Coordinates of C-alpha atoms and ligand atoms in Angstrom, one line a residue:
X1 CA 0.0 0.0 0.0
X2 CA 1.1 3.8 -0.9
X3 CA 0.1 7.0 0.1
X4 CA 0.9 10.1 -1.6
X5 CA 1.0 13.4 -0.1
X6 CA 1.5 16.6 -1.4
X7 CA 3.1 19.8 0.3
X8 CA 3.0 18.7 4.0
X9 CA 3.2 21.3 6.1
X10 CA 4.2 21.8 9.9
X11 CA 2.6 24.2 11.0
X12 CA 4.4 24.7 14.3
X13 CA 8.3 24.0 14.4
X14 CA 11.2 24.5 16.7
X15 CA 14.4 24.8 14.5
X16 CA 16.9 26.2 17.2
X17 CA 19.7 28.1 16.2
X18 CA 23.7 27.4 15.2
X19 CA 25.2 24.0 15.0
X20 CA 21.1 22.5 16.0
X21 CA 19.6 24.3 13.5
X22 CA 22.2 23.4 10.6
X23 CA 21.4 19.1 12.3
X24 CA 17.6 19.4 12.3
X25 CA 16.6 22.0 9.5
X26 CA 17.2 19.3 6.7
X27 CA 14.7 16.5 8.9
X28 CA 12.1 18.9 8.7
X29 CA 12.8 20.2 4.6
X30 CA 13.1 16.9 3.4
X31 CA 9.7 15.9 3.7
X32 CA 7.4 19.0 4.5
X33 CA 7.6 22.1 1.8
X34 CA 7.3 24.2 4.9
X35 CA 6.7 24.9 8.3
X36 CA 5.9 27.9 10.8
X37 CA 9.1 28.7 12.7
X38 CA 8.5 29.3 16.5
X39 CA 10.5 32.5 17.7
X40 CA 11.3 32.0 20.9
X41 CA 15.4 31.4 20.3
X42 CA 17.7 33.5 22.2
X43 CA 17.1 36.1 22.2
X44 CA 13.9 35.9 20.6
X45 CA 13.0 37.6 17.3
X46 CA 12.0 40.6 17.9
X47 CA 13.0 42.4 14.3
X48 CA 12.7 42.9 10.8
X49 CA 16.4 42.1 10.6
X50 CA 16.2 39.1 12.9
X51 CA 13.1 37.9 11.3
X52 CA 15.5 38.5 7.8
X53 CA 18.6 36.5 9.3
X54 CA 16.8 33.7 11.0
X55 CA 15.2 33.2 8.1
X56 CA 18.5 32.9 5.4
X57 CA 20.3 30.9 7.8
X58 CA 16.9 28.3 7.6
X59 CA 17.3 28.4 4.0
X60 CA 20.7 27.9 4.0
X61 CA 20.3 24.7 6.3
X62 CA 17.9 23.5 4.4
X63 CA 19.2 22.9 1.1
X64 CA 16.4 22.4 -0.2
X65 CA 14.5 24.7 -3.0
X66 CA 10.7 23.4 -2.1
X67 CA 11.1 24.2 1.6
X68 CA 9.5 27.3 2.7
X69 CA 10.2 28.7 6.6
X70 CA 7.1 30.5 7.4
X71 CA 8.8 33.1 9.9
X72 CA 7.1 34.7 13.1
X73 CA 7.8 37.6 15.5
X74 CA 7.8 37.1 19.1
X75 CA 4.9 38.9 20.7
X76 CA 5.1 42.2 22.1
X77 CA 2.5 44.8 22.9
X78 CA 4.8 47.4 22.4
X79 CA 4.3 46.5 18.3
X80 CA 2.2 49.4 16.6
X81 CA 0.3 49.7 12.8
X82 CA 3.6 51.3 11.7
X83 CA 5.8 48.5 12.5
X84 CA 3.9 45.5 12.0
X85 CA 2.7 47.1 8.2
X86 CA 6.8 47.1 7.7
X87 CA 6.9 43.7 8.6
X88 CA 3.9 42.3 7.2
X89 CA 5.3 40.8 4.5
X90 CA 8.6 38.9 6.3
X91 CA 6.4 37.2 8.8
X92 CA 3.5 34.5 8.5
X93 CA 2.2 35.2 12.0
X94 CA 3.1 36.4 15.5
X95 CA 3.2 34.0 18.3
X96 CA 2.4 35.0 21.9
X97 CA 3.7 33.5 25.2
X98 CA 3.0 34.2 28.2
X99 CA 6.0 35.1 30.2
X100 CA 8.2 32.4 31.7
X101 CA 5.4 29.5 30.5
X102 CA 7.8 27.0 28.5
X103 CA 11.5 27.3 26.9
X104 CA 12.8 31.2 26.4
X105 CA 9.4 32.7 27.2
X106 CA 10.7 35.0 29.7
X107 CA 10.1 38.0 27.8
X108 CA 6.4 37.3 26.9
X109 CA 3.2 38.5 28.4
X110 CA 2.5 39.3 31.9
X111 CA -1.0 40.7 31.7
X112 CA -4.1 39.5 29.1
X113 CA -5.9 42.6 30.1
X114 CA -7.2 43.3 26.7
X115 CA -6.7 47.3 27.3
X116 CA -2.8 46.8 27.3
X117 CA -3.0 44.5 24.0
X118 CA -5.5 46.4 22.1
X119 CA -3.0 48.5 20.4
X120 CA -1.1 45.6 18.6
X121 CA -3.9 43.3 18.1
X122 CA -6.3 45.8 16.2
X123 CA -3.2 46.6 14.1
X124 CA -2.9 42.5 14.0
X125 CA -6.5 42.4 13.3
X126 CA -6.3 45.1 10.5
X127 CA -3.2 43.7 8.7
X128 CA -4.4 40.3 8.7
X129 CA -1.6 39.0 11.2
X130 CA -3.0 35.6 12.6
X131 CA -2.1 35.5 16.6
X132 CA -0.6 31.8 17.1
X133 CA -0.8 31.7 21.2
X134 CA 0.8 29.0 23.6
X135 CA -2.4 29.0 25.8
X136 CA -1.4 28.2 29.6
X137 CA -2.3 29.6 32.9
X138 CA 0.5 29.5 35.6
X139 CA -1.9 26.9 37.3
X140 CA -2.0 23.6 38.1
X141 CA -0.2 22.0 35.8
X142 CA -2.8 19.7 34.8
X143 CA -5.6 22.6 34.5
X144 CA -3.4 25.0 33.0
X145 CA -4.4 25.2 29.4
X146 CA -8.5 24.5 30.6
X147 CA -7.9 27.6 32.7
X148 CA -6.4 29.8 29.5
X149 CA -9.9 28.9 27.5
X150 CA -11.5 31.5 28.4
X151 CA -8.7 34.0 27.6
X152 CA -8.8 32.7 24.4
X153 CA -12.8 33.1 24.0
X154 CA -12.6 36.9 25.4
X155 CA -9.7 37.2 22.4
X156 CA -11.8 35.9 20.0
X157 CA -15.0 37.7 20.7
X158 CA -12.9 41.0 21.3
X159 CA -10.9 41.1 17.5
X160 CA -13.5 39.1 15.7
X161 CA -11.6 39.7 12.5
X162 CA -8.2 38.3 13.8
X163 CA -7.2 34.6 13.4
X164 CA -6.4 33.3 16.7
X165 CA -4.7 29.7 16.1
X166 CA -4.9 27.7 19.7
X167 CA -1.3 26.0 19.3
X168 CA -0.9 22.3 20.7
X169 CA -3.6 22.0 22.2
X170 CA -4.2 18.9 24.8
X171 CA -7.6 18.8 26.1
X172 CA -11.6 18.0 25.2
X173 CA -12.3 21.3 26.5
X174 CA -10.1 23.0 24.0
X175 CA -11.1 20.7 21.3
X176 CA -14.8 21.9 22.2
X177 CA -13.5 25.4 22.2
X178 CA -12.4 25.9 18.9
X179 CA -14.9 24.8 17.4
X180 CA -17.3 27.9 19.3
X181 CA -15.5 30.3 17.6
X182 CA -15.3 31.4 13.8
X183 CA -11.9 33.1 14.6
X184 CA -10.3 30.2 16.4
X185 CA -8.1 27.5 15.0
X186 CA -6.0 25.1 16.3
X187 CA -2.6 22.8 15.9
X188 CA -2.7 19.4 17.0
X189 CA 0.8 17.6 18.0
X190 CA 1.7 14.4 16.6
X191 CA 2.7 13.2 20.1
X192 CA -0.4 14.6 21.7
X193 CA -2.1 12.0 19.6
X194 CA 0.0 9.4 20.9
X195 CA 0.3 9.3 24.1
X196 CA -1.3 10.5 27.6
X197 CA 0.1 11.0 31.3
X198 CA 0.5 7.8 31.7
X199 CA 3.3 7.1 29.2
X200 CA 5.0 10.4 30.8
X201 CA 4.4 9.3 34.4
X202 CA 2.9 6.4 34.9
X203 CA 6.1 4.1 34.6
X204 CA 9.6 4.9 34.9
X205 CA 9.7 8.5 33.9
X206 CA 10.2 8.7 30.5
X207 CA 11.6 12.3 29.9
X208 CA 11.5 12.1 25.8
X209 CA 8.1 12.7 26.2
X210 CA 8.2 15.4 28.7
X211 CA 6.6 18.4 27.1
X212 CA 4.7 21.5 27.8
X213 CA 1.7 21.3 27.7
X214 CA 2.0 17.6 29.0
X215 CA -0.2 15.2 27.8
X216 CA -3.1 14.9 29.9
X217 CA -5.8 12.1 30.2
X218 CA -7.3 9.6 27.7
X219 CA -10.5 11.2 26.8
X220 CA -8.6 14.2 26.1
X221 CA -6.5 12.2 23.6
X222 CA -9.6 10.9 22.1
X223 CA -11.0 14.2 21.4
X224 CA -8.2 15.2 19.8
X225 CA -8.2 12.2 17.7
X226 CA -11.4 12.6 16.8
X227 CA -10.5 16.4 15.7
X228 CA -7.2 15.5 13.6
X229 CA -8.4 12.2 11.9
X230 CA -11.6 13.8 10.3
X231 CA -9.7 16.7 9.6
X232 CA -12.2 18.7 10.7
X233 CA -11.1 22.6 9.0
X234 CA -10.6 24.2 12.5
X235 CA -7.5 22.3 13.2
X236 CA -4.3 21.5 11.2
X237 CA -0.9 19.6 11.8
X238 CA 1.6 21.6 14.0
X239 CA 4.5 18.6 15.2
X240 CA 5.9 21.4 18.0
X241 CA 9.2 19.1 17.4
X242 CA 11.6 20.5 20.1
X243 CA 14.6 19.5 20.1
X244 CA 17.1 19.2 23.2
X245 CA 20.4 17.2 23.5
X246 CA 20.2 14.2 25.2
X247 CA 22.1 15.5 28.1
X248 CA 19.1 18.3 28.4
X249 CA 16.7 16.0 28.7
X250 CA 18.1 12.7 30.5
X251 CA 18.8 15.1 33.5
X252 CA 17.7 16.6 36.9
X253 CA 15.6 19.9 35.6
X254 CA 14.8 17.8 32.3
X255 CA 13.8 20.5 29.3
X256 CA 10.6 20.3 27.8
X257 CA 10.3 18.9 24.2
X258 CA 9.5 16.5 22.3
X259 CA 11.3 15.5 18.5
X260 CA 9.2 14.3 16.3
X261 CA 10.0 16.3 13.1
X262 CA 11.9 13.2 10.8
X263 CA 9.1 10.5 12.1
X264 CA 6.1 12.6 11.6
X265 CA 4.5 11.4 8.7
X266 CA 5.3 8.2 9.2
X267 CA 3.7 7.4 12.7
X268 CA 0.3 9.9 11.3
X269 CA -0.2 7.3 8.5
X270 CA -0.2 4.2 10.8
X271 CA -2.3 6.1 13.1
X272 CA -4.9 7.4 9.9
X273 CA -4.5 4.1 9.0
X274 CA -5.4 2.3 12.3
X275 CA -8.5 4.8 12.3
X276 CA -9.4 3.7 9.0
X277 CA -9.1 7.7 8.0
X278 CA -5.8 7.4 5.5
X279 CA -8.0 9.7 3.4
X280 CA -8.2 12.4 6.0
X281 CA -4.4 13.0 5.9
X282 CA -3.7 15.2 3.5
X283 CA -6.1 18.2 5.0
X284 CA -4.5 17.3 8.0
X285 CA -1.1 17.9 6.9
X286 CA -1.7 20.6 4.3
X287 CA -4.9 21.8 2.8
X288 CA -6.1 22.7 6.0
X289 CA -3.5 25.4 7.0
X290 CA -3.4 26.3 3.6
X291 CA -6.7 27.3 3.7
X292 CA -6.8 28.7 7.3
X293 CA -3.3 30.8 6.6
X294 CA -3.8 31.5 3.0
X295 CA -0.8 30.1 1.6
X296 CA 0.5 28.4 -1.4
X297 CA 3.2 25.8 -0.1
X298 CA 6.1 24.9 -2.8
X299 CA 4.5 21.8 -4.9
X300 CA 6.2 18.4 -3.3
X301 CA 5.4 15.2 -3.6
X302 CA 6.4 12.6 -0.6
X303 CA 5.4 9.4 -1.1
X304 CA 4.9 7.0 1.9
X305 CA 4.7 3.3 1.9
X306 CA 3.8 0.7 3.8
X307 CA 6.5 -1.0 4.9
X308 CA 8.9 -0.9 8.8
X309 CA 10.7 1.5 9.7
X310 CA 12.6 1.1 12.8
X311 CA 12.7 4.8 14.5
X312 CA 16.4 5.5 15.0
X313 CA 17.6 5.7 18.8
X314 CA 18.9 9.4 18.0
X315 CA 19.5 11.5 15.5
X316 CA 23.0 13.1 16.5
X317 CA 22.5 14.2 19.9
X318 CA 18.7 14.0 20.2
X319 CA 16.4 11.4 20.8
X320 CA 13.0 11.7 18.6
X321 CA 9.8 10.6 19.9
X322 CA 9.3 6.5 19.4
X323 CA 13.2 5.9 19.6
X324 CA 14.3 2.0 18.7
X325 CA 9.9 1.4 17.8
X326 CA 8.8 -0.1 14.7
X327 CA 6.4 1.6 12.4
X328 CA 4.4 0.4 9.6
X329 CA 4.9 3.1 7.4
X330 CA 8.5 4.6 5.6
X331 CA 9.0 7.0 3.5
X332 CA 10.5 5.6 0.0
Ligands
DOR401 O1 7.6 21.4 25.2 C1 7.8 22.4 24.7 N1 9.0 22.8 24.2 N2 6.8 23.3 24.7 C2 7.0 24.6 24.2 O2 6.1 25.3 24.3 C3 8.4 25.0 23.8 C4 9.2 23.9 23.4 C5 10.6 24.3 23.2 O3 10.9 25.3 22.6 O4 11.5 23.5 23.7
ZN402 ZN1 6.3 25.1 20.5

């Protein structure tokens, strides 16, 4: 059995910076003909020029022609009309987090008093900038993305006209949600379809799969599930593949991430296909956000196949998600 997809897309993606990004870029071009880079290196970009740089040294990484970076700005409310109508046409979207929430977030938001964002989200709104949010609370770590809903409902209700995409999200009250408001979208995780609590916690800690937001209970899984394998518009593919070194992540304080980008497609199509949804992949992976972000991906062509693939144990100093496992699918 084959499957052909064309133009995958990730539309949330970690690529790092130096001696990383140069490893990891070409996992992620070979296969997807683009992704939406996350901003939050150090320091985050901020700038036309940074946005410009970060975005030739992708390029250059990925030596590959039919790999578009989609770049974003790291969110600030000091951003007004005049500079984000400079920028407009360097970025894809602007991604908020709130301050100290995951990896390099310190300098994100303190306050979601919509007074103090108005300024840059109207301009957003009016320039046609979708908002890609990180949507925790400083909670309970279990309740913190429930507790963000209903930042993200007075968001949407407030700028009606701006695209608000809900990134990874991890729970049925999210997946119920986005679908209550025309101006919200959502990425779904590869992982987040895989696993729950349990395969974080419930053993021997297993801190590959360590991630924020953490997986959280099996109902939640299945409402995402039932989300991503009907493709339902709303929501699209977004691997938030994060890379760490190995000695980041087997170790007391272990980093959040999880690095899925050069197994992606692979472990979706044995999941589609376990669903009986092989059909659905494609919006999934690409004519969904191309149609949410109004974009026209580079034309590629990846053709999977079912035969194994043993998931390596690392790719240079990383560990990817599914390490030594067998999959059904390869990529020929
Ligand atoms: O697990 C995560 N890792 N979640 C994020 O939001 C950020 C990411 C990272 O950059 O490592
Ligand atoms: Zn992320």
């Amino acid at each position: 059995m084959q499957l052909q997809l064309t133009s995958p897309l990730d539309m949330h993606l970690h690529l790092r910076q130096g001696e990383m990004l140069k490893n990891i870029t070409p996992l992620s071009s070979k296969t997807f003909s683009g992704a939406l880079i996350m901003p939050n290196t150090v320091p985050p970009i901020t700038t036309k020029e940074m946005v410009k740089n970060y975005r030739d040294e992708i390029v250059e990484a990925a030596k590959d022609g039919t790999f578009t970076p989609y770049m974003t700005l790291f969110f600030s409310n000091s951003y007004n009309y005049e500079f984000l109508q400079s920028i407009k046409d360097d970025i894809l979207a602007i991604k908020l987090y709130p301050a100290g929430i995951t990896t390099n977030s310190e300098g994100g938001v303190n306050s979601f008093d919509i007074e103090t964002l108005k300024e840059t989200l109207e301009a957003m709104s009016q320039l046609q900038i979708p908002l890609c949010i990180h949507g925790e609370s400083d909670g309970f770590v279990m309740d913190r993305e429930a507790e963000f809903i209903p930042i993200y409902k007075q968001l949407a209700t407030a700028f009606p006209k701006l695209k608000i995409v809900m990134e990874h999200i991890t729970t049925a009250a999210s997946a119920k949600a986005v679908l209550e408001h025309d101006n919200l979208y959502a990425t779904i995780t590869l992982h987040h379809l895989y696993i729950t609590l349990d395969d974080v916690a419930g053993g021997m800690l297993q801190p590959h799969l360590f991630c924020k937001p953490i997986a959280k209970r099996p109902e939640d899984r299945a409402a995402l599930i039932d989300l991503a394998l009907n493709a339902n518009p709303k929501v699209m593919f977004g691997s938030d593949s994060a890379p760490h070194p190995k000695s980041a992540k087997e170790a007391p304080g272990c980093a959040a991430g999880v690095f899925t980008a050069p197994i992606a497609l692979q472990a979706l199509a044995q999941l589609f296909e376990q669903h009986g949804k092989l059909e659905n992949l494609q919006a999934f992976v690409s004519d969904n956000a191309q149609k949410i972000y109004n974009i026209t991906p580079p034309k590629k062509s990846i053709l999977l196949e079912k035969k194994e693939f043993i998931v390596p144990d690392s790719y240079g100093e990383i560990v990817p998600f599914l390490a030594g496992k067998s999959l059904q699918w390869s990529i020929q």
